[in-house]
CSV table of C-alpha atoms and ligand atoms in Angstrom, one decimal:
chain,number,residue,atom,x,y,z
A,1,MET,CA,30.1,-4.0,12.2
A,2,LYS,CA,30.5,-2.0,9.0
A,3,GLU,CA,31.3,-3.8,5.7
A,4,SER,CA,34.7,-2.2,5.6
A,5,GLU,CA,35.7,-3.7,9.0
A,6,PHE,CA,35.7,-7.1,7.3
A,7,LEU,CA,38.8,-6.1,5.3
A,8,ASN,CA,42.2,-5.5,6.7
A,9,LEU,CA,45.0,-5.9,4.1
A,10,LYS,CA,47.6,-5.6,6.9
A,11,TYR,CA,46.2,-8.5,8.9
A,12,LYS,CA,48.6,-11.4,9.4
A,13,PRO,CA,46.6,-14.6,9.8
A,14,ARG,CA,47.0,-16.4,13.0
A,15,GLU,CA,48.1,-20.1,13.1
A,16,SER,CA,44.7,-21.0,14.3
A,17,ASP,CA,42.8,-19.2,11.4
A,18,LEU,CA,41.1,-21.2,8.7
A,19,ILE,CA,42.1,-19.6,5.3
A,20,CYS,CA,40.0,-19.6,2.2
A,21,LEU,CA,41.1,-18.7,-1.3
A,22,PHE,CA,38.3,-17.4,-3.5
A,23,ARG,CA,38.1,-16.5,-7.1
A,24,VAL,CA,35.8,-13.5,-7.3
A,25,GLU,CA,34.0,-11.9,-10.2
A,26,PRO,CA,32.0,-9.0,-8.8
A,27,ALA,CA,28.7,-7.9,-10.2
A,28,GLY,CA,28.9,-4.2,-10.8
A,29,VAL,CA,30.9,-3.4,-7.7
A,30,SER,CA,34.6,-3.2,-6.8
A,31,ILE,CA,36.4,-6.4,-6.0
A,32,LYS,CA,37.0,-4.9,-2.5
A,33,LYS,CA,33.3,-4.5,-1.8
A,34,ALA,CA,32.5,-7.9,-3.1
A,35,ALA,CA,35.3,-9.4,-0.9
A,36,GLU,CA,34.0,-7.6,2.2
A,37,ASN,CA,30.5,-9.0,1.5
A,38,ILE,CA,31.8,-12.5,1.1
A,39,ALA,CA,33.7,-12.2,4.4
A,40,LEU,CA,30.7,-10.8,6.3
A,41,GLU,CA,28.0,-13.2,4.9
A,42,SER,CA,30.3,-16.2,5.6
A,43,SER,CA,31.1,-15.2,9.2
A,44,THR,CA,29.1,-12.9,11.5
A,45,GLY,CA,27.5,-10.3,9.3
A,46,THR,CA,24.4,-9.7,7.2
A,47,TRP,CA,23.2,-7.1,4.7
A,48,ALA,CA,22.4,-4.6,7.5
A,49,GLU,CA,24.3,-3.5,10.6
A,50,VAL,CA,22.3,-5.0,13.4
A,51,LYS,CA,21.6,-3.4,16.8
A,52,THR,CA,21.9,-6.8,18.5
A,53,GLU,CA,25.6,-7.0,17.9
A,54,LYS,CA,27.9,-7.0,20.9
A,55,LYS,CA,31.5,-5.7,21.3
A,56,TYR,CA,32.7,-9.1,22.5
A,57,MET,CA,31.9,-10.8,19.2
A,58,GLN,CA,34.0,-8.5,17.0
A,59,ASN,CA,37.0,-10.8,17.0
A,60,LEU,CA,34.9,-13.5,15.4
A,61,ALA,CA,34.6,-11.6,12.1
A,62,ALA,CA,36.3,-13.0,9.1
A,63,LYS,CA,39.0,-10.8,7.5
A,64,VAL,CA,39.9,-10.2,3.9
A,65,PHE,CA,43.7,-10.0,4.1
A,66,SER,CA,44.8,-10.3,0.5
A,67,ILE,CA,43.5,-9.3,-2.9
A,68,ARG,CA,45.5,-10.2,-6.0
A,69,GLY,CA,43.7,-9.7,-9.3
A,70,ASN,CA,40.5,-11.6,-8.7
A,71,LEU,CA,42.0,-14.0,-6.1
A,72,VAL,CA,40.9,-13.1,-2.6
A,73,LYS,CA,42.1,-14.6,0.7
A,74,ILE,CA,40.0,-14.5,3.8
A,75,ALA,CA,41.0,-15.6,7.3
A,76,TYR,CA,38.3,-17.2,9.6
A,77,PRO,CA,39.0,-17.4,13.3
A,78,SER,CA,38.6,-21.1,14.4
A,79,ALA,CA,36.2,-20.1,17.1
A,80,LEU,CA,33.6,-19.4,14.4
A,81,PHE,CA,33.2,-23.2,13.9
A,82,GLU,CA,32.0,-26.1,15.9
A,83,LYS,CA,35.0,-28.5,16.1
A,84,GLY,CA,34.5,-31.9,14.5
A,85,ASN,CA,31.5,-30.7,12.5
A,86,ALA,CA,32.2,-30.7,8.7
A,87,PRO,CA,28.7,-29.6,7.6
A,88,ASN,CA,28.9,-26.6,10.0
A,89,ILE,CA,32.2,-25.5,8.6
A,90,LEU,CA,30.9,-25.8,5.0
A,91,SER,CA,27.7,-23.9,5.8
A,92,SER,CA,29.9,-20.9,6.6
A,93,ILE,CA,32.7,-20.9,4.1
A,94,ALA,CA,30.8,-22.6,1.2
A,95,GLY,CA,27.2,-21.6,2.0
A,96,ASN,CA,25.1,-18.6,1.2
A,97,ILE,CA,27.9,-16.7,-0.5
A,98,PHE,CA,27.6,-18.5,-3.9
A,99,GLY,CA,24.1,-17.0,-4.3
A,100,MET,CA,24.8,-13.4,-3.4
A,101,LYS,CA,23.7,-10.9,-6.0
A,102,ILE,CA,26.9,-8.9,-5.4
A,103,VAL,CA,29.0,-11.6,-7.1
A,104,LYS,CA,28.5,-12.6,-10.7
A,105,ASN,CA,30.7,-15.7,-10.1
A,106,LEU,CA,32.4,-17.0,-7.1
A,107,ARG,CA,34.6,-20.1,-6.7
A,108,LEU,CA,36.1,-21.5,-3.5
A,109,GLU,CA,39.5,-22.6,-4.9
A,110,ASP,CA,41.2,-24.0,-1.8
A,111,ILE,CA,41.1,-24.0,2.0
A,112,LYS,CA,43.9,-24.2,4.6
A,113,ILE,CA,42.8,-26.0,7.7
A,114,PRO,CA,44.5,-25.1,11.0
A,115,LYS,CA,45.7,-27.7,13.5
A,116,GLU,CA,43.0,-26.7,15.9
A,117,ILE,CA,40.4,-27.9,13.5
A,118,ILE,CA,42.3,-30.8,12.1
A,119,LYS,CA,42.7,-32.4,15.5
A,120,SER,CA,38.9,-32.5,16.0
A,121,PHE,CA,38.4,-34.9,13.1
A,122,TYR,CA,39.3,-38.6,12.7
A,123,GLY,CA,41.1,-38.6,9.3
A,124,PRO,CA,41.6,-41.8,7.4
A,125,GLN,CA,41.7,-45.0,9.4
A,126,PHE,CA,43.8,-47.0,6.9
A,127,GLY,CA,45.1,-44.6,4.3
A,128,ILE,CA,47.7,-45.7,1.7
A,129,SER,CA,49.8,-47.9,4.0
A,130,GLY,CA,46.8,-49.4,5.6
A,131,ILE,CA,45.3,-50.4,2.3
A,132,ARG,CA,48.6,-51.8,1.1
A,133,LYS,CA,48.9,-53.8,4.2
A,134,MET,CA,45.4,-55.1,4.0
A,135,LEU,CA,46.0,-56.3,0.4
A,136,LYS,CA,49.6,-57.2,0.9
A,137,VAL,CA,50.7,-55.4,-2.3
A,138,TYR,CA,53.5,-52.9,-1.8
A,139,ASP,CA,55.3,-52.4,-5.0
A,140,ARG,CA,52.9,-51.6,-7.8
A,141,PRO,CA,49.6,-49.7,-8.3
A,142,LEU,CA,46.6,-51.7,-7.2
A,143,LEU,CA,44.2,-52.9,-9.8
A,144,GLY,CA,40.4,-52.6,-9.5
A,145,THR,CA,37.4,-53.2,-11.6
A,146,ILE,CA,33.9,-51.9,-11.5
A,147,ILE,CA,31.3,-54.6,-12.3
A,148,LYS,CA,29.6,-53.7,-15.6
A,149,PRO,CA,27.0,-53.3,-16.9
A,150,LYS,CA,26.6,-50.9,-14.0
A,151,LEU,CA,23.0,-51.8,-13.3
A,152,GLY,CA,20.9,-54.8,-14.2
A,153,LEU,CA,23.1,-57.9,-13.6
A,154,LYS,CA,21.5,-60.4,-11.3
A,155,THR,CA,23.4,-61.2,-8.1
A,156,ARG,CA,24.6,-64.6,-9.2
A,157,GLU,CA,26.2,-63.1,-12.4
A,158,HIS,CA,27.6,-60.2,-10.5
A,159,ALA,CA,29.4,-62.5,-8.1
A,160,LYS,CA,30.7,-64.7,-11.0
A,161,VAL,CA,32.2,-61.6,-12.8
A,162,ALA,CA,33.7,-60.6,-9.5
A,163,TYR,CA,35.2,-64.0,-9.1
A,164,GLU,CA,36.8,-64.0,-12.5
A,165,ALA,CA,38.3,-60.5,-12.0
A,166,TRP,CA,39.8,-61.3,-8.6
A,167,LEU,CA,41.2,-64.7,-9.8
A,168,GLU,CA,42.9,-63.1,-12.9
A,169,GLY,CA,44.6,-60.4,-11.0
A,170,CYS,CA,42.3,-57.6,-9.7
A,171,ASP,CA,43.0,-56.7,-6.1
A,172,ILE,CA,39.7,-54.8,-5.8
A,173,VAL,CA,36.2,-55.3,-7.2
A,174,LYS,CA,33.8,-52.5,-6.6
A,175,ASP,CA,30.1,-51.8,-7.2
A,176,ASP,CA,29.1,-48.9,-9.4
A,177,GLU,CA,27.9,-45.7,-7.9
A,178,ASN,CA,24.2,-46.3,-8.7
A,179,LEU,CA,24.0,-49.9,-7.5
A,180,ALA,CA,22.4,-50.1,-4.0
A,181,SER,CA,19.7,-52.7,-3.2
A,182,GLN,CA,17.6,-52.9,-6.4
A,183,ASN,CA,15.2,-55.8,-6.9
A,184,PHE,CA,17.5,-57.4,-9.5
A,185,ASN,CA,20.5,-57.4,-7.1
A,186,GLU,CA,19.7,-56.9,-3.4
A,187,PHE,CA,22.4,-55.7,-1.0
A,188,GLU,CA,22.4,-58.6,1.5
A,189,GLU,CA,22.6,-61.4,-1.0
A,190,ARG,CA,25.1,-59.5,-3.1
A,191,LEU,CA,27.3,-59.0,-0.1
A,192,ALA,CA,27.2,-62.6,1.0
A,193,ARG,CA,27.8,-64.1,-2.4
A,194,SER,CA,30.5,-61.6,-3.4
A,195,LEU,CA,32.4,-62.1,-0.1
A,196,GLU,CA,32.1,-65.8,-0.6
A,197,MET,CA,33.8,-65.4,-4.0
A,198,ALA,CA,36.5,-63.2,-2.5
A,199,ASN,CA,37.2,-65.8,0.2
A,200,LYS,CA,37.3,-68.6,-2.4
A,201,VAL,CA,39.9,-66.7,-4.5
A,202,GLU,CA,42.0,-65.8,-1.4
A,203,GLU,CA,42.2,-69.6,-0.7
A,204,GLU,CA,42.9,-70.5,-4.2
A,205,THR,CA,45.6,-67.8,-4.8
A,206,SER,CA,46.9,-66.9,-1.3
A,207,GLU,CA,46.4,-63.3,-2.4
A,208,LYS,CA,44.2,-60.8,-0.6
A,209,LYS,CA,41.1,-59.5,-2.3
A,210,ALA,CA,38.8,-56.6,-1.4
A,211,TYR,CA,35.1,-56.1,-2.2
A,212,LEU,CA,34.0,-52.4,-2.2
A,213,ILE,CA,30.3,-52.8,-1.8
A,214,ASN,CA,28.3,-49.6,-2.2
A,215,VAL,CA,26.5,-48.9,1.1
A,216,THR,CA,25.0,-45.6,-0.1
A,217,ALA,CA,21.4,-45.3,1.3
A,218,GLU,CA,19.4,-43.3,3.9
A,219,THR,CA,21.8,-42.7,6.8
A,220,LYS,CA,20.5,-45.3,9.3
A,221,GLU,CA,20.2,-47.9,6.6
A,222,MET,CA,23.7,-47.1,5.3
A,223,MET,CA,25.1,-47.6,8.9
A,224,LYS,CA,23.2,-50.9,9.1
A,225,ARG,CA,24.7,-52.1,5.8
A,226,ALA,CA,28.2,-51.1,6.9
A,227,GLN,CA,27.6,-53.1,10.1
A,228,LEU,CA,26.6,-56.1,8.0
A,229,VAL,CA,29.8,-55.8,5.9
A,230,GLU,CA,31.9,-55.9,9.1
A,231,ASP,CA,29.9,-58.8,10.6
A,232,LEU,CA,30.4,-60.9,7.4
A,233,GLY,CA,34.1,-60.2,7.4
A,234,GLY,CA,34.4,-57.6,4.7
A,235,LYS,CA,37.4,-55.2,4.5
A,236,PHE,CA,36.0,-52.2,2.7
A,237,VAL,CA,32.8,-50.2,2.0
A,238,MET,CA,32.2,-47.7,-0.8
A,239,LEU,CA,30.1,-44.6,-0.3
A,240,ASP,CA,28.9,-42.0,-2.8
A,241,VAL,CA,30.1,-39.2,-0.5
A,242,VAL,CA,28.5,-36.2,-2.2
A,243,THR,CA,25.0,-37.7,-2.6
A,244,GLU,CA,25.2,-39.3,0.8
A,245,GLY,CA,26.2,-36.1,2.5
A,246,PHE,CA,29.1,-35.0,4.7
A,247,GLY,CA,27.3,-35.6,8.0
A,248,ALA,CA,26.5,-39.2,7.1
A,249,LEU,CA,30.1,-39.8,6.0
A,250,GLN,CA,31.2,-38.5,9.5
A,251,SER,CA,28.8,-40.9,11.1
A,252,LEU,CA,30.2,-43.8,9.1
A,253,ARG,CA,33.8,-42.9,9.8
A,254,GLU,CA,33.3,-42.1,13.5
A,255,ALA,CA,31.5,-45.4,14.1
A,256,ASP,CA,35.0,-46.9,13.8
A,257,PHE,CA,34.0,-50.0,11.9
A,258,LYS,CA,37.1,-52.0,11.0
A,259,LEU,CA,36.4,-51.1,7.3
A,260,ALA,CA,38.2,-48.9,4.9
A,261,ILE,CA,36.1,-46.3,3.2
A,262,HIS,CA,36.2,-45.8,-0.6
A,263,ALA,CA,34.8,-42.5,-1.7
A,264,HIS,CA,33.0,-42.3,-5.0
A,265,ARG,CA,32.5,-38.6,-6.0
A,266,ALA,CA,29.4,-38.9,-8.2
A,267,MET,CA,27.7,-35.5,-8.5
A,268,HIS,CA,30.9,-33.5,-7.7
A,269,ALA,CA,31.1,-32.1,-11.2
A,270,ALA,CA,27.8,-30.2,-10.7
A,271,PHE,CA,29.8,-27.8,-8.5
A,272,THR,CA,33.4,-28.5,-9.3
A,273,ARG,CA,33.5,-28.3,-13.1
A,274,ASN,CA,32.8,-24.6,-13.7
A,275,LYS,CA,36.2,-22.9,-13.4
A,276,LYS,CA,34.5,-19.6,-12.5
A,277,HIS,CA,31.8,-20.6,-10.0
A,278,GLY,CA,31.3,-23.3,-7.3
A,279,ILE,CA,33.7,-25.3,-5.2
A,280,SER,CA,36.9,-26.9,-6.5
A,281,MET,CA,37.6,-30.6,-6.3
A,282,LEU,CA,40.6,-29.7,-4.2
A,283,VAL,CA,38.3,-28.3,-1.4
A,284,LEU,CA,36.1,-31.4,-1.6
A,285,ALA,CA,39.2,-33.6,-1.3
A,286,ASP,CA,40.4,-31.6,1.7
A,287,ILE,CA,37.0,-32.1,3.5
A,288,LEU,CA,36.9,-35.8,2.7
A,289,ARG,CA,40.5,-36.4,3.9
A,290,LEU,CA,39.7,-34.5,7.1
A,291,ILE,CA,36.6,-36.6,7.8
A,292,GLY,CA,38.5,-39.7,7.0
A,293,ILE,CA,38.1,-41.6,3.8
A,294,ASP,CA,40.7,-44.0,2.6
A,295,SER,CA,40.6,-43.8,-1.2
A,296,LEU,CA,39.2,-41.2,-3.5
A,297,HIS,CA,38.6,-40.8,-7.2
A,298,ILE,CA,40.8,-38.0,-8.6
A,299,GLY,CA,40.4,-38.4,-12.3
A,300,THR,CA,42.5,-39.9,-15.1
A,301,ILE,CA,43.6,-37.0,-17.4
A,302,VAL,CA,43.4,-39.4,-20.4
A,303,GLY,CA,40.1,-41.1,-19.7
A,304,LYS,CA,36.4,-40.3,-20.2
A,305,MET,CA,35.9,-37.7,-17.5
A,306,GLU,CA,37.0,-34.1,-17.4
A,307,GLY,CA,40.2,-33.1,-15.5
A,308,ASP,CA,43.5,-31.9,-16.9
A,309,GLU,CA,47.0,-32.9,-15.9
A,310,LYS,CA,47.7,-30.0,-13.5
A,311,GLU,CA,44.4,-30.5,-11.7
A,312,VAL,CA,44.7,-34.3,-11.3
A,313,GLU,CA,48.3,-34.1,-10.2
A,314,GLU,CA,47.6,-31.3,-7.6
A,315,LEU,CA,44.7,-33.4,-6.3
A,316,GLU,CA,46.9,-36.4,-5.8
A,317,GLU,CA,49.4,-34.2,-3.9
A,318,GLU,CA,46.6,-32.7,-1.7
A,319,ILE,CA,45.4,-36.1,-0.6
A,320,GLU,CA,48.7,-38.1,-0.5
A,321,LYS,CA,51.3,-35.6,0.9
A,322,LYS,CA,51.9,-34.7,4.5
A,323,LYS,CA,52.7,-31.1,3.6
A,324,VAL,CA,51.3,-29.3,0.5
A,325,LYS,CA,53.1,-26.3,-0.9
A,326,GLU,CA,51.3,-23.0,-1.9
A,327,THR,CA,51.0,-22.3,-5.6
A,328,LYS,CA,49.0,-19.5,-7.4
A,329,GLY,CA,45.7,-21.2,-7.2
A,330,ARG,CA,46.3,-23.3,-4.1
A,331,LEU,CA,47.1,-22.8,-0.4
A,332,SER,CA,49.6,-24.7,1.6
A,333,GLN,CA,48.5,-27.3,4.1
A,334,ASN,CA,50.2,-29.3,6.9
A,335,TRP,CA,48.2,-32.4,7.5
A,336,GLY,CA,50.0,-33.3,10.7
A,337,LYS,CA,48.9,-36.7,11.9
A,338,ILE,CA,46.1,-37.1,9.3
A,339,LYS,CA,47.0,-40.1,7.1
A,340,PRO,CA,47.4,-39.9,3.3
A,341,VAL,CA,44.4,-41.0,1.2
A,342,MET,CA,45.0,-43.4,-1.7
A,343,ALA,CA,44.2,-41.8,-5.1
A,344,VAL,CA,42.0,-43.7,-7.5
A,345,SER,CA,42.1,-43.2,-11.3
A,346,SER,CA,38.9,-44.4,-12.9
A,347,GLY,CA,36.8,-43.7,-16.0
A,348,GLY,CA,37.5,-44.7,-19.5
A,349,LEU,CA,40.7,-46.6,-18.8
A,350,HIS,CA,42.1,-49.6,-20.7
A,351,PRO,CA,45.6,-51.2,-20.8
A,352,GLY,CA,46.9,-48.7,-23.3
A,353,ARG,CA,46.5,-45.9,-20.8
A,354,VAL,CA,48.4,-47.5,-18.0
A,355,PRO,CA,52.0,-46.3,-18.8
A,356,TYR,CA,50.8,-42.7,-19.0
A,357,LEU,CA,49.0,-43.0,-15.6
A,358,ILE,CA,51.9,-44.5,-13.8
A,359,LYS,CA,54.3,-41.9,-15.3
A,360,HIS,CA,52.2,-39.0,-14.1
A,361,LEU,CA,50.6,-40.3,-10.9
A,362,GLY,CA,53.2,-42.8,-9.7
A,363,LYS,CA,52.6,-46.2,-8.2
A,364,ASN,CA,50.5,-45.1,-5.2
A,365,ILE,CA,47.3,-45.3,-7.0
A,366,ILE,CA,44.4,-47.6,-7.6
A,367,ILE,CA,43.8,-48.1,-11.3
A,368,GLN,CA,40.3,-49.0,-12.0
A,369,ALA,CA,38.8,-50.2,-15.3
A,370,GLY,CA,35.2,-51.2,-15.9
A,371,GLY,CA,34.7,-50.9,-19.7
A,372,GLY,CA,38.4,-51.5,-20.2
A,373,ILE,CA,38.2,-54.9,-18.6
A,374,HIS,CA,34.7,-56.2,-19.3
A,375,GLY,CA,34.7,-54.7,-22.7
A,376,HIS,CA,37.8,-56.7,-23.8
A,377,LYS,CA,37.0,-58.7,-27.0
A,378,LYS,CA,37.5,-61.9,-25.1
A,379,GLY,CA,35.7,-61.0,-22.0
A,380,THR,CA,36.4,-60.3,-18.3
A,381,ILE,CA,39.2,-63.0,-17.8
A,382,ALA,CA,41.2,-61.8,-20.8
A,383,GLY,CA,40.4,-58.1,-19.9
A,384,THR,CA,41.7,-58.5,-16.4
A,385,ARG,CA,44.9,-60.3,-17.6
A,386,ALA,CA,45.5,-57.5,-20.1
A,387,MET,CA,45.3,-54.8,-17.4
A,388,ARG,CA,47.6,-56.7,-15.1
A,389,GLN,CA,50.0,-57.3,-18.0
A,390,ALA,CA,50.0,-53.6,-18.7
A,391,ILE,CA,50.8,-52.8,-15.1
A,392,ASP,CA,53.5,-55.4,-14.8
A,393,ALA,CA,55.1,-54.3,-18.1
A,394,THR,CA,55.2,-50.6,-17.0
A,395,MET,CA,56.6,-51.5,-13.6
A,396,GLU,CA,59.5,-53.4,-15.2
A,397,GLY,CA,60.1,-50.6,-17.7
A,398,THR,CA,59.1,-52.6,-20.8
A,399,SER,CA,56.9,-51.0,-23.5
A,400,LEU,CA,53.4,-52.5,-23.9
A,401,LYS,CA,54.1,-53.3,-27.6
A,402,LYS,CA,57.1,-55.4,-26.6
A,403,TYR,CA,55.4,-57.1,-23.7
A,404,ALA,CA,52.4,-57.9,-25.9
A,405,LYS,CA,54.6,-60.1,-28.1
A,406,ASP,CA,54.2,-62.9,-25.6
A,407,HIS,CA,51.1,-61.8,-23.8
A,408,ILE,CA,48.1,-62.5,-26.0
A,409,GLU,CA,45.5,-60.7,-23.9
A,410,LEU,CA,47.4,-57.5,-23.9
A,411,LYS,CA,48.1,-57.9,-27.7
A,412,ILE,CA,44.3,-58.1,-28.4
A,413,ALA,CA,43.6,-55.1,-26.1
A,414,LEU,CA,46.2,-52.9,-27.9
A,415,GLU,CA,44.7,-53.8,-31.2
A,416,GLN,CA,41.2,-53.4,-30.0
A,417,TRP,CA,41.8,-49.9,-28.6
A,418,LYS,CA,44.3,-49.0,-31.5
A,419,ILE,CA,47.4,-48.4,-29.4
B,1,CAP,C1,34.3,-46.0,-14.4
B,1,CAP,C2,33.1,-45.6,-13.5
B,1,CAP,C3,33.3,-44.4,-12.5
B,1,CAP,C4,33.8,-43.1,-13.1
B,1,CAP,C5,33.6,-41.9,-12.3
B,1,CAP,C6,32.0,-45.3,-14.4
B,1,CAP,O1,33.9,-46.9,-15.3
B,1,CAP,O2,32.7,-46.6,-12.7
B,1,CAP,O3,32.1,-44.2,-11.9
B,1,CAP,O4,35.2,-43.2,-13.3
B,1,CAP,O5,34.3,-40.8,-12.6
B,1,CAP,O6,30.9,-45.8,-14.2
B,1,CAP,O7,32.2,-44.5,-15.3
B,1,CAP,P1,34.7,-47.2,-16.7
B,1,CAP,P2,35.5,-40.2,-11.6
B,1,CAP,O8,36.0,-47.8,-16.3
B,1,CAP,O9,33.8,-48.2,-17.5
B,1,CAP,O10,34.8,-45.9,-17.4
B,1,CAP,O11,36.4,-41.3,-11.2
B,1,CAP,O12,36.1,-39.2,-12.4
B,1,CAP,O13,34.8,-39.6,-10.4
B,2,MG,MG1,30.9,-45.8,-12.0
């Protein structure tokens, strides 16, 4: 097929097409030519017209059907992809094209996944309502902490910090992204001791507590670790989904352990942060929801990591809504039976930032604080109390300053972080 046959501005995408929205900056050619080349390289073509091509495969070609400024929409027939194979889909629509000399910059802004592909994936097992049911908390954001220092604590101390955080009001305690099974804190012992603490707090408080242990490792080892979590009665696992890989995430989800999957996105910013080139966080979130994670970091707006208001709010919609509306830089999506994923706000949070978060992201979020809890002047116990006080005050519509008058831990936190 000729380059020009990959463009048809009169083409009306079919219900079954997968649509991609690209931001294209051509390198010395017209936007049309760059777009045609993106469509051909990401579907059936290559740099030359090959003699091995057959007539019967022509309807597999991707079609550029809209060019508005530097925003280009391309429709991909579903038959191009193996169903239920996320790496395969990404190798086409988010593969070679980023390295083509014909583009100076290329960003995959969003994808619209058709029902035909959606139904070949598992989607979340628990989602928002499953997580709320598991923890028996229905009317406020969930509170989580990350054990800090992120590396180096011995297992015994790790479990003690977890105990204190659960006891004082955290629903969730999670490992940090770079904790696996190092000599100072080995996986099996950490799992056993931390779950023992979670059970102890559940008995003492009659509340439900979850331990999000990081199972990130070589794929077979990762699966073995998840099995162990299930065997010891855990509720959740955490996976660094980008470094672990999409195929391995699918293996974990499709093994159908009775475990929720918390997705940490460490490394995502290597390809999501540049606004001109790479893959947007929106696309990553779509793929992860499709495969079937239950909670995902979306950013904080006000915390330590990059991500503005619009971006974080749109991300929350993308993972939590059943139907997502089209905007200038985003495509619509109907998630059908795929459950909503719970949004996680984490990174540089402390009690003073809670009202802003709840105002902007609502109550269907997990608010996580590492430094903001264990960095409290009076330690983990006071730090946890201060975070819960900030959530409780915000939920009842009281200002933090007023609430702090008879809540000493919050008072200290507000002074410490100059609120
Ligand atoms: C938060 C965190 C998370 C980041 C990741 C950390 O700790 O555990 O990994 O939030 O960023 O180590 O920084 P603090 P994102 O509460 O101490 O900041 O959620 O944006 O993916
Ligand atoms: Mg971390």
